[in-house]
Amino acid sequence: MCKGLSYLPSSYLERAKGMRVKLSHLAEIHHKQKVQDGKLLQDLESLLSSKIGLQAFRGFLRSEFSEENLEFWLACEEYRVSPSKLQKTKASSIFNQFINPDAPLEVNLDAETREALLGVMDSPCADTFNEAQQRIYTLMAKDSFPRFLRSHHFAEAVKAY
């Protein structure tokens, strides 16, 4: 037969109260972290630096058949930090894959930016693609990213965080 809590030693009751306070505190911290993580995914720069966010955004863009902008942006990020001895080869690859009018993953750049890139392809440097990359980033921020925030891909990413 149960005699109630009054029959337990007071040290047990004190430890139980202490554990309850600690668990409550941990639950509150966990909730705040989830809210903060969800907010982190709500700006493009943070999203692109998050593995889960990047994966979700890529899945969303793939579902819309428009992942070339993200792939170009990521290729430019990788190019920027590549050793100078590899830059000419990588620049040519990026140009052929994303910039060239016949490119398999052609990104939407204005003619002026394309021509400027064509003019520097013989001697590329670390910032060769900066302007084009910024234009694509702006395009993603104004077009794809707001749609992503309303998608199930975003909802799943927030849950996974």
Short mmCIF file of N, CA and C in Angstrom, two decimals:
data_model
loop_
_atom_site.label_atom_id
_atom_site.label_comp_id
_atom_site.label_asym_id
_atom_site.label_seq_id
_atom_site.Cartn_x
_atom_site.Cartn_y
_atom_site.Cartn_z
N MET A 1 0.84 -1.16 0.00
CA MET A 1 0.00 0.00 0.00
C MET A 1 0.89 1.24 0.00
N CYS A 2 0.51 2.25 -0.74
CA CYS A 2 1.29 3.48 -0.85
C CYS A 2 1.03 4.39 0.35
N LYS A 3 2.09 4.82 0.96
CA LYS A 3 1.95 5.67 2.14
C LYS A 3 2.13 7.15 1.81
N GLY A 4 2.47 7.49 0.56
CA GLY A 4 2.61 8.89 0.16
C GLY A 4 4.03 9.40 0.32
N LEU A 5 4.23 10.62 -0.12
CA LEU A 5 5.55 11.23 -0.10
C LEU A 5 6.05 11.56 1.30
N SER A 6 5.15 11.72 2.24
CA SER A 6 5.56 12.10 3.58
C SER A 6 6.38 11.02 4.27
N TYR A 7 6.30 9.78 3.81
CA TYR A 7 7.06 8.70 4.41
C TYR A 7 8.48 8.57 3.82
N LEU A 8 8.79 9.33 2.75
CA LEU A 8 10.13 9.28 2.17
C LEU A 8 11.07 10.16 3.00
N PRO A 9 12.33 9.78 3.07
CA PRO A 9 13.29 10.63 3.79
C PRO A 9 13.37 12.01 3.13
N SER A 10 13.58 13.04 3.90
CA SER A 10 13.60 14.41 3.38
C SER A 10 14.72 14.61 2.36
N SER A 11 15.82 13.88 2.49
CA SER A 11 16.92 14.03 1.52
C SER A 11 16.46 13.61 0.12
N TYR A 12 15.61 12.60 0.01
CA TYR A 12 15.07 12.17 -1.28
C TYR A 12 14.19 13.26 -1.88
N LEU A 13 13.38 13.84 -1.03
CA LEU A 13 12.48 14.90 -1.51
C LEU A 13 13.27 16.11 -1.99
N GLU A 14 14.31 16.46 -1.28
CA GLU A 14 15.15 17.60 -1.67
C GLU A 14 15.86 17.33 -3.00
N ARG A 15 16.37 16.11 -3.15
CA ARG A 15 17.02 15.75 -4.41
C ARG A 15 16.02 15.75 -5.56
N ALA A 16 14.84 15.28 -5.31
CA ALA A 16 13.80 15.26 -6.36
C ALA A 16 13.45 16.69 -6.78
N LYS A 17 13.33 17.59 -5.80
CA LYS A 17 13.04 18.99 -6.13
C LYS A 17 14.18 19.60 -6.95
N GLY A 18 15.39 19.31 -6.56
CA GLY A 18 16.55 19.81 -7.30
C GLY A 18 16.58 19.29 -8.73
N MET A 19 16.28 18.01 -8.90
CA MET A 19 16.24 17.43 -10.25
C MET A 19 15.14 18.05 -11.08
N ARG A 20 13.99 18.32 -10.46
CA ARG A 20 12.88 18.95 -11.18
C ARG A 20 13.27 20.34 -11.67
N VAL A 21 13.95 21.10 -10.84
CA VAL A 21 14.41 22.44 -11.22
C VAL A 21 15.40 22.34 -12.39
N LYS A 22 16.34 21.41 -12.30
CA LYS A 22 17.33 21.24 -13.37
C LYS A 22 16.68 20.83 -14.68
N LEU A 23 15.75 19.88 -14.62
CA LEU A 23 15.05 19.44 -15.84
C LEU A 23 14.24 20.56 -16.45
N SER A 24 13.60 21.33 -15.62
CA SER A 24 12.82 22.47 -16.10
C SER A 24 13.73 23.47 -16.81
N HIS A 25 14.89 23.72 -16.20
CA HIS A 25 15.86 24.65 -16.79
C HIS A 25 16.37 24.12 -18.13
N LEU A 26 16.71 22.84 -18.21
CA LEU A 26 17.17 22.24 -19.46
C LEU A 26 16.10 22.29 -20.54
N ALA A 27 14.85 22.04 -20.18
CA ALA A 27 13.75 22.11 -21.15
C ALA A 27 13.61 23.53 -21.69
N GLU A 28 13.76 24.51 -20.82
CA GLU A 28 13.65 25.91 -21.25
C GLU A 28 14.79 26.27 -22.19
N ILE A 29 16.01 25.84 -21.87
CA ILE A 29 17.16 26.11 -22.74
C ILE A 29 16.95 25.44 -24.10
N HIS A 30 16.49 24.20 -24.09
CA HIS A 30 16.26 23.48 -25.34
C HIS A 30 15.22 24.21 -26.20
N HIS A 31 14.14 24.67 -25.58
CA HIS A 31 13.10 25.38 -26.32
C HIS A 31 13.66 26.68 -26.92
N LYS A 32 14.42 27.43 -26.13
CA LYS A 32 15.01 28.69 -26.64
C LYS A 32 15.95 28.41 -27.79
N GLN A 33 16.74 27.34 -27.70
CA GLN A 33 17.68 26.99 -28.76
C GLN A 33 16.93 26.64 -30.05
N LYS A 34 15.85 25.88 -29.94
CA LYS A 34 15.06 25.52 -31.12
C LYS A 34 14.48 26.77 -31.78
N VAL A 35 13.97 27.69 -30.98
CA VAL A 35 13.42 28.94 -31.51
C VAL A 35 14.53 29.73 -32.20
N GLN A 36 15.69 29.82 -31.56
CA GLN A 36 16.81 30.55 -32.14
C GLN A 36 17.27 29.90 -33.44
N ASP A 37 17.37 28.57 -33.47
CA ASP A 37 17.78 27.86 -34.68
C ASP A 37 16.79 28.10 -35.81
N GLY A 38 15.51 28.10 -35.50
CA GLY A 38 14.50 28.38 -36.52
C GLY A 38 14.66 29.78 -37.09
N LYS A 39 15.01 30.74 -36.23
CA LYS A 39 15.24 32.11 -36.70
C LYS A 39 16.49 32.19 -37.55
N LEU A 40 17.50 31.37 -37.21
CA LEU A 40 18.73 31.37 -37.99
C LEU A 40 18.47 31.00 -39.44
N LEU A 41 17.53 30.12 -39.66
CA LEU A 41 17.23 29.69 -41.02
C LEU A 41 16.42 30.72 -41.79
N GLN A 42 16.05 31.82 -41.13
CA GLN A 42 15.19 32.78 -41.79
C GLN A 42 15.95 33.91 -42.47
N ASP A 43 17.28 33.83 -42.56
CA ASP A 43 18.00 34.74 -43.44
C ASP A 43 18.96 33.90 -44.28
N LEU A 44 19.12 34.30 -45.51
CA LEU A 44 19.82 33.48 -46.49
C LEU A 44 21.26 33.22 -46.10
N GLU A 45 21.95 34.20 -45.59
CA GLU A 45 23.35 34.02 -45.23
C GLU A 45 23.52 32.93 -44.16
N SER A 46 22.67 32.98 -43.14
CA SER A 46 22.73 31.95 -42.09
C SER A 46 22.34 30.58 -42.64
N LEU A 47 21.35 30.57 -43.49
CA LEU A 47 20.91 29.31 -44.08
C LEU A 47 22.04 28.65 -44.86
N LEU A 48 22.77 29.45 -45.63
CA LEU A 48 23.84 28.90 -46.46
C LEU A 48 25.02 28.41 -45.64
N SER A 49 25.13 28.87 -44.41
CA SER A 49 26.23 28.42 -43.56
C SER A 49 25.82 27.26 -42.64
N SER A 50 24.57 26.83 -42.75
CA SER A 50 24.06 25.73 -41.94
C SER A 50 23.94 24.48 -42.80
N LYS A 51 24.48 23.38 -42.33
CA LYS A 51 24.43 22.14 -43.11
C LYS A 51 22.99 21.71 -43.36
N ILE A 52 22.17 21.72 -42.31
CA ILE A 52 20.77 21.32 -42.45
C ILE A 52 20.02 22.31 -43.34
N GLY A 53 20.25 23.60 -43.13
CA GLY A 53 19.59 24.62 -43.92
C GLY A 53 19.96 24.53 -45.39
N LEU A 54 21.25 24.36 -45.66
CA LEU A 54 21.73 24.25 -47.03
C LEU A 54 21.12 23.03 -47.72
N GLN A 55 21.07 21.93 -47.01
CA GLN A 55 20.49 20.70 -47.56
C GLN A 55 19.01 20.89 -47.90
N ALA A 56 18.29 21.54 -47.00
CA ALA A 56 16.85 21.78 -47.23
C ALA A 56 16.64 22.73 -48.39
N PHE A 57 17.45 23.80 -48.46
CA PHE A 57 17.33 24.78 -49.55
C PHE A 57 17.65 24.12 -50.88
N ARG A 58 18.67 23.27 -50.90
CA ARG A 58 19.03 22.56 -52.13
C ARG A 58 17.88 21.65 -52.57
N GLY A 59 17.27 20.95 -51.62
CA GLY A 59 16.13 20.09 -51.94
C GLY A 59 14.97 20.89 -52.50
N PHE A 60 14.72 22.05 -51.91
CA PHE A 60 13.65 22.92 -52.41
C PHE A 60 13.95 23.37 -53.84
N LEU A 61 15.17 23.85 -54.07
CA LEU A 61 15.53 24.33 -55.41
C LEU A 61 15.48 23.20 -56.43
N ARG A 62 15.89 22.01 -56.01
CA ARG A 62 15.83 20.85 -56.91
C ARG A 62 14.38 20.57 -57.30
N SER A 63 13.47 20.70 -56.33
CA SER A 63 12.05 20.44 -56.61
C SER A 63 11.48 21.47 -57.58
N GLU A 64 12.10 22.62 -57.64
CA GLU A 64 11.67 23.68 -58.58
C GLU A 64 12.52 23.71 -59.85
N PHE A 65 13.43 22.76 -59.99
CA PHE A 65 14.34 22.70 -61.14
C PHE A 65 15.14 23.98 -61.29
N SER A 66 15.62 24.51 -60.16
CA SER A 66 16.39 25.76 -60.21
C SER A 66 17.58 25.75 -59.27
N GLU A 67 18.20 24.60 -59.10
CA GLU A 67 19.31 24.53 -58.16
C GLU A 67 20.62 25.07 -58.73
N GLU A 68 20.61 25.47 -60.02
CA GLU A 68 21.85 25.96 -60.62
C GLU A 68 22.37 27.22 -59.93
N ASN A 69 21.48 28.07 -59.44
CA ASN A 69 21.94 29.28 -58.75
C ASN A 69 22.72 28.93 -57.48
N LEU A 70 22.20 28.02 -56.70
CA LEU A 70 22.89 27.60 -55.49
C LEU A 70 24.21 26.90 -55.82
N GLU A 71 24.18 26.04 -56.81
CA GLU A 71 25.40 25.32 -57.20
C GLU A 71 26.47 26.30 -57.68
N PHE A 72 26.07 27.32 -58.42
CA PHE A 72 27.01 28.35 -58.87
C PHE A 72 27.58 29.10 -57.67
N TRP A 73 26.72 29.51 -56.76
CA TRP A 73 27.17 30.25 -55.58
C TRP A 73 28.17 29.42 -54.77
N LEU A 74 27.87 28.14 -54.58
CA LEU A 74 28.78 27.26 -53.84
C LEU A 74 30.10 27.05 -54.59
N ALA A 75 30.03 26.91 -55.90
CA ALA A 75 31.26 26.76 -56.70
C ALA A 75 32.13 28.01 -56.58
N CYS A 76 31.51 29.18 -56.55
CA CYS A 76 32.26 30.43 -56.37
C CYS A 76 32.91 30.51 -55.00
N GLU A 77 32.20 30.04 -53.98
CA GLU A 77 32.76 30.02 -52.62
C GLU A 77 34.00 29.12 -52.59
N GLU A 78 33.90 27.97 -53.21
CA GLU A 78 35.03 27.04 -53.25
C GLU A 78 36.18 27.62 -54.07
N TYR A 79 35.84 28.26 -55.20
CA TYR A 79 36.85 28.85 -56.07
C TYR A 79 37.64 29.94 -55.33
N ARG A 80 36.96 30.75 -54.58
CA ARG A 80 37.58 31.88 -53.90
C ARG A 80 38.72 31.44 -52.97
N VAL A 81 38.59 30.26 -52.38
CA VAL A 81 39.60 29.80 -51.43
C VAL A 81 40.55 28.75 -52.04
N SER A 82 40.42 28.51 -53.32
CA SER A 82 41.29 27.52 -53.96
C SER A 82 42.69 28.11 -54.19
N PRO A 83 43.69 27.26 -54.20
CA PRO A 83 45.06 27.74 -54.45
C PRO A 83 45.16 28.41 -55.83
N SER A 84 46.00 29.42 -55.94
CA SER A 84 46.09 30.19 -57.18
C SER A 84 46.50 29.32 -58.38
N LYS A 85 47.27 28.25 -58.12
CA LYS A 85 47.69 27.39 -59.23
C LYS A 85 46.52 26.62 -59.85
N LEU A 86 45.40 26.50 -59.10
CA LEU A 86 44.22 25.79 -59.61
C LEU A 86 43.14 26.73 -60.14
N GLN A 87 43.33 28.02 -59.94
CA GLN A 87 42.27 28.97 -60.27
C GLN A 87 41.90 29.00 -61.76
N LYS A 88 42.87 28.93 -62.62
CA LYS A 88 42.55 28.99 -64.06
C LYS A 88 41.69 27.80 -64.47
N THR A 89 42.04 26.62 -64.00
CA THR A 89 41.27 25.41 -64.33
C THR A 89 39.87 25.49 -63.74
N LYS A 90 39.78 25.89 -62.46
CA LYS A 90 38.48 25.99 -61.80
C LYS A 90 37.62 27.09 -62.43
N ALA A 91 38.24 28.21 -62.77
CA ALA A 91 37.50 29.32 -63.39
C ALA A 91 36.91 28.87 -64.73
N SER A 92 37.69 28.16 -65.48
CA SER A 92 37.21 27.65 -66.77
C SER A 92 36.05 26.68 -66.57
N SER A 93 36.18 25.83 -65.57
CA SER A 93 35.11 24.87 -65.28
C SER A 93 33.83 25.59 -64.86
N ILE A 94 33.94 26.58 -64.00
CA ILE A 94 32.76 27.34 -63.57
C ILE A 94 32.14 28.06 -64.75
N PHE A 95 32.97 28.67 -65.58
CA PHE A 95 32.47 29.39 -66.75
C PHE A 95 31.70 28.44 -67.67
N ASN A 96 32.30 27.27 -67.95
CA ASN A 96 31.66 26.32 -68.86
C ASN A 96 30.41 25.68 -68.28
N GLN A 97 30.38 25.52 -66.98
CA GLN A 97 29.24 24.87 -66.35
C GLN A 97 28.07 25.82 -66.07
N PHE A 98 28.38 27.11 -65.81
CA PHE A 98 27.33 28.03 -65.35
C PHE A 98 27.15 29.31 -66.17
N ILE A 99 28.20 29.81 -66.80
CA ILE A 99 28.15 31.14 -67.42
C ILE A 99 27.94 31.08 -68.93
N ASN A 100 28.63 30.19 -69.58
CA ASN A 100 28.55 30.04 -71.03
C ASN A 100 27.08 29.90 -71.47
N PRO A 101 26.68 30.54 -72.55
CA PRO A 101 25.28 30.43 -72.98
C PRO A 101 24.80 29.00 -73.23
N ASP A 102 25.71 28.09 -73.53
CA ASP A 102 25.35 26.69 -73.74
C ASP A 102 25.60 25.84 -72.50
N ALA A 103 25.83 26.47 -71.37
CA ALA A 103 26.18 25.75 -70.14
C ALA A 103 25.05 24.84 -69.69
N PRO A 104 25.38 23.67 -69.16
CA PRO A 104 24.33 22.74 -68.70
C PRO A 104 23.54 23.28 -67.51
N LEU A 105 24.17 24.13 -66.68
CA LEU A 105 23.50 24.72 -65.52
C LEU A 105 23.57 26.24 -65.60
N GLU A 106 23.23 26.77 -66.76
CA GLU A 106 23.36 28.22 -66.99
C GLU A 106 22.57 29.03 -65.97
N VAL A 107 23.26 30.02 -65.36
CA VAL A 107 22.60 30.91 -64.42
C VAL A 107 22.15 32.17 -65.15
N ASN A 108 21.21 32.86 -64.55
CA ASN A 108 20.61 34.03 -65.16
C ASN A 108 21.42 35.29 -64.84
N LEU A 109 22.38 35.61 -65.70
CA LEU A 109 23.19 36.81 -65.55
C LEU A 109 22.96 37.74 -66.73
N ASP A 110 23.10 39.03 -66.47
CA ASP A 110 22.95 39.99 -67.56
C ASP A 110 24.16 39.91 -68.50
N ALA A 111 23.98 40.40 -69.72
CA ALA A 111 25.02 40.31 -70.75
C ALA A 111 26.29 41.03 -70.34
N GLU A 112 26.16 42.16 -69.65
CA GLU A 112 27.33 42.93 -69.22
C GLU A 112 28.22 42.11 -68.27
N THR A 113 27.61 41.42 -67.33
CA THR A 113 28.37 40.60 -66.38
C THR A 113 29.02 39.42 -67.10
N ARG A 114 28.29 38.81 -68.02
CA ARG A 114 28.85 37.69 -68.80
C ARG A 114 30.06 38.14 -69.61
N GLU A 115 29.93 39.28 -70.26
CA GLU A 115 31.03 39.81 -71.08
C GLU A 115 32.25 40.14 -70.22
N ALA A 116 32.00 40.72 -69.06
CA ALA A 116 33.11 41.05 -68.15
C ALA A 116 33.85 39.78 -67.72
N LEU A 117 33.11 38.74 -67.44
CA LEU A 117 33.73 37.47 -67.06
C LEU A 117 34.52 36.87 -68.22
N LEU A 118 33.96 36.92 -69.39
CA LEU A 118 34.64 36.38 -70.57
C LEU A 118 35.98 37.10 -70.77
N GLY A 119 35.99 38.40 -70.50
CA GLY A 119 37.20 39.20 -70.68
C GLY A 119 38.32 38.89 -69.69
N VAL A 120 38.02 38.30 -68.57
CA VAL A 120 39.06 38.01 -67.57
C VAL A 120 39.37 36.52 -67.43
N MET A 121 38.79 35.70 -68.26
CA MET A 121 38.99 34.26 -68.13
C MET A 121 40.43 33.82 -68.44
N ASP A 122 41.18 34.63 -69.19
CA ASP A 122 42.58 34.27 -69.48
C ASP A 122 43.48 34.42 -68.25
N SER A 123 43.13 35.33 -67.36
CA SER A 123 43.96 35.54 -66.16
C SER A 123 43.06 35.73 -64.93
N PRO A 124 42.38 34.68 -64.51
CA PRO A 124 41.47 34.81 -63.37
C PRO A 124 42.22 35.00 -62.05
N CYS A 125 41.55 35.63 -61.09
CA CYS A 125 42.10 35.79 -59.75
C CYS A 125 41.02 35.40 -58.75
N ALA A 126 41.31 35.49 -57.47
CA ALA A 126 40.39 35.02 -56.43
C ALA A 126 39.03 35.70 -56.48
N ASP A 127 38.98 36.95 -56.92
CA ASP A 127 37.69 37.66 -56.93
C ASP A 127 37.05 37.75 -58.32
N THR A 128 37.46 36.90 -59.24
CA THR A 128 36.94 36.92 -60.61
C THR A 128 35.42 36.83 -60.65
N PHE A 129 34.83 35.99 -59.82
CA PHE A 129 33.39 35.75 -59.89
C PHE A 129 32.58 36.54 -58.86
N ASN A 130 33.23 37.44 -58.13
CA ASN A 130 32.53 38.14 -57.04
C ASN A 130 31.26 38.85 -57.48
N GLU A 131 31.33 39.62 -58.56
CA GLU A 131 30.15 40.37 -59.00
C GLU A 131 29.04 39.43 -59.45
N ALA A 132 29.39 38.44 -60.24
CA ALA A 132 28.38 37.46 -60.70
C ALA A 132 27.79 36.71 -59.52
N GLN A 133 28.64 36.32 -58.58
CA GLN A 133 28.15 35.60 -57.40
C GLN A 133 27.20 36.48 -56.59
N GLN A 134 27.53 37.76 -56.46
CA GLN A 134 26.65 38.67 -55.71
C GLN A 134 25.31 38.83 -56.41
N ARG A 135 25.32 38.89 -57.72
CA ARG A 135 24.05 39.01 -58.46
C ARG A 135 23.18 37.77 -58.26
N ILE A 136 23.79 36.62 -58.28
CA ILE A 136 23.03 35.38 -58.08
C ILE A 136 22.54 35.29 -56.63
N TYR A 137 23.36 35.71 -55.69
CA TYR A 137 22.94 35.72 -54.28
C TYR A 137 21.71 36.62 -54.12
N THR A 138 21.76 37.80 -54.73
CA THR A 138 20.63 38.73 -54.65
C THR A 138 19.39 38.13 -55.29
N LEU A 139 19.57 37.45 -56.40
CA LEU A 139 18.45 36.78 -57.07
C LEU A 139 17.85 35.71 -56.16
N MET A 140 18.69 34.91 -55.53
CA MET A 140 18.17 33.88 -54.61
C MET A 140 17.46 34.53 -53.43
N ALA A 141 18.06 35.59 -52.88
CA ALA A 141 17.48 36.25 -51.70
C ALA A 141 16.11 36.87 -52.00
N LYS A 142 15.94 37.39 -53.20
CA LYS A 142 14.68 38.06 -53.55
C LYS A 142 13.64 37.12 -54.15
N ASP A 143 14.10 36.04 -54.75
CA ASP A 143 13.17 35.17 -55.48
C ASP A 143 12.98 33.81 -54.81
N SER A 144 14.01 33.00 -54.80
CA SER A 144 13.89 31.62 -54.31
C SER A 144 13.71 31.53 -52.81
N PHE A 145 14.47 32.32 -52.07
CA PHE A 145 14.46 32.20 -50.61
C PHE A 145 13.09 32.51 -50.00
N PRO A 146 12.39 33.57 -50.41
CA PRO A 146 11.05 33.80 -49.83
C PRO A 146 10.09 32.63 -50.10
N ARG A 147 10.18 32.02 -51.28
CA ARG A 147 9.33 30.86 -51.57
C ARG A 147 9.74 29.67 -50.69
N PHE A 148 11.03 29.52 -50.47
CA PHE A 148 11.53 28.46 -49.60
C PHE A 148 10.94 28.59 -48.20
N LEU A 149 10.88 29.80 -47.68
CA LEU A 149 10.36 30.02 -46.32
C LEU A 149 8.90 29.58 -46.18
N ARG A 150 8.17 29.54 -47.30
CA ARG A 150 6.77 29.11 -47.27
C ARG A 150 6.60 27.64 -47.63
N SER A 151 7.70 26.94 -47.85
CA SER A 151 7.63 25.56 -48.34
C SER A 151 7.69 24.53 -47.22
N HIS A 152 7.31 23.30 -47.56
CA HIS A 152 7.44 22.21 -46.60
C HIS A 152 8.90 21.87 -46.34
N HIS A 153 9.79 22.20 -47.28
CA HIS A 153 11.23 21.97 -47.08
C HIS A 153 11.73 22.78 -45.88
N PHE A 154 11.25 24.01 -45.78
CA PHE A 154 11.64 24.87 -44.65
C PHE A 154 11.08 24.30 -43.36
N ALA A 155 9.82 23.90 -43.37
CA ALA A 155 9.20 23.36 -42.16
C ALA A 155 9.96 22.12 -41.68
N GLU A 156 10.36 21.28 -42.61
CA GLU A 156 11.12 20.08 -42.25
C GLU A 156 12.50 20.45 -41.70
N ALA A 157 13.12 21.46 -42.26
CA ALA A 157 14.45 21.87 -41.78
C ALA A 157 14.36 22.40 -40.35
N VAL A 158 13.31 23.16 -40.05
CA VAL A 158 13.13 23.69 -38.70
C VAL A 158 12.91 22.54 -37.72
N LYS A 159 12.13 21.55 -38.12
CA LYS A 159 11.91 20.37 -37.26
C LYS A 159 13.22 19.63 -37.01
N ALA A 160 14.04 19.52 -38.06
CA ALA A 160 15.30 18.77 -37.94
C ALA A 160 16.30 19.49 -37.07
N TYR A 161 16.18 20.81 -36.99
CA TYR A 161 17.10 21.60 -36.17
C TYR A 161 16.82 21.28 -34.74
#
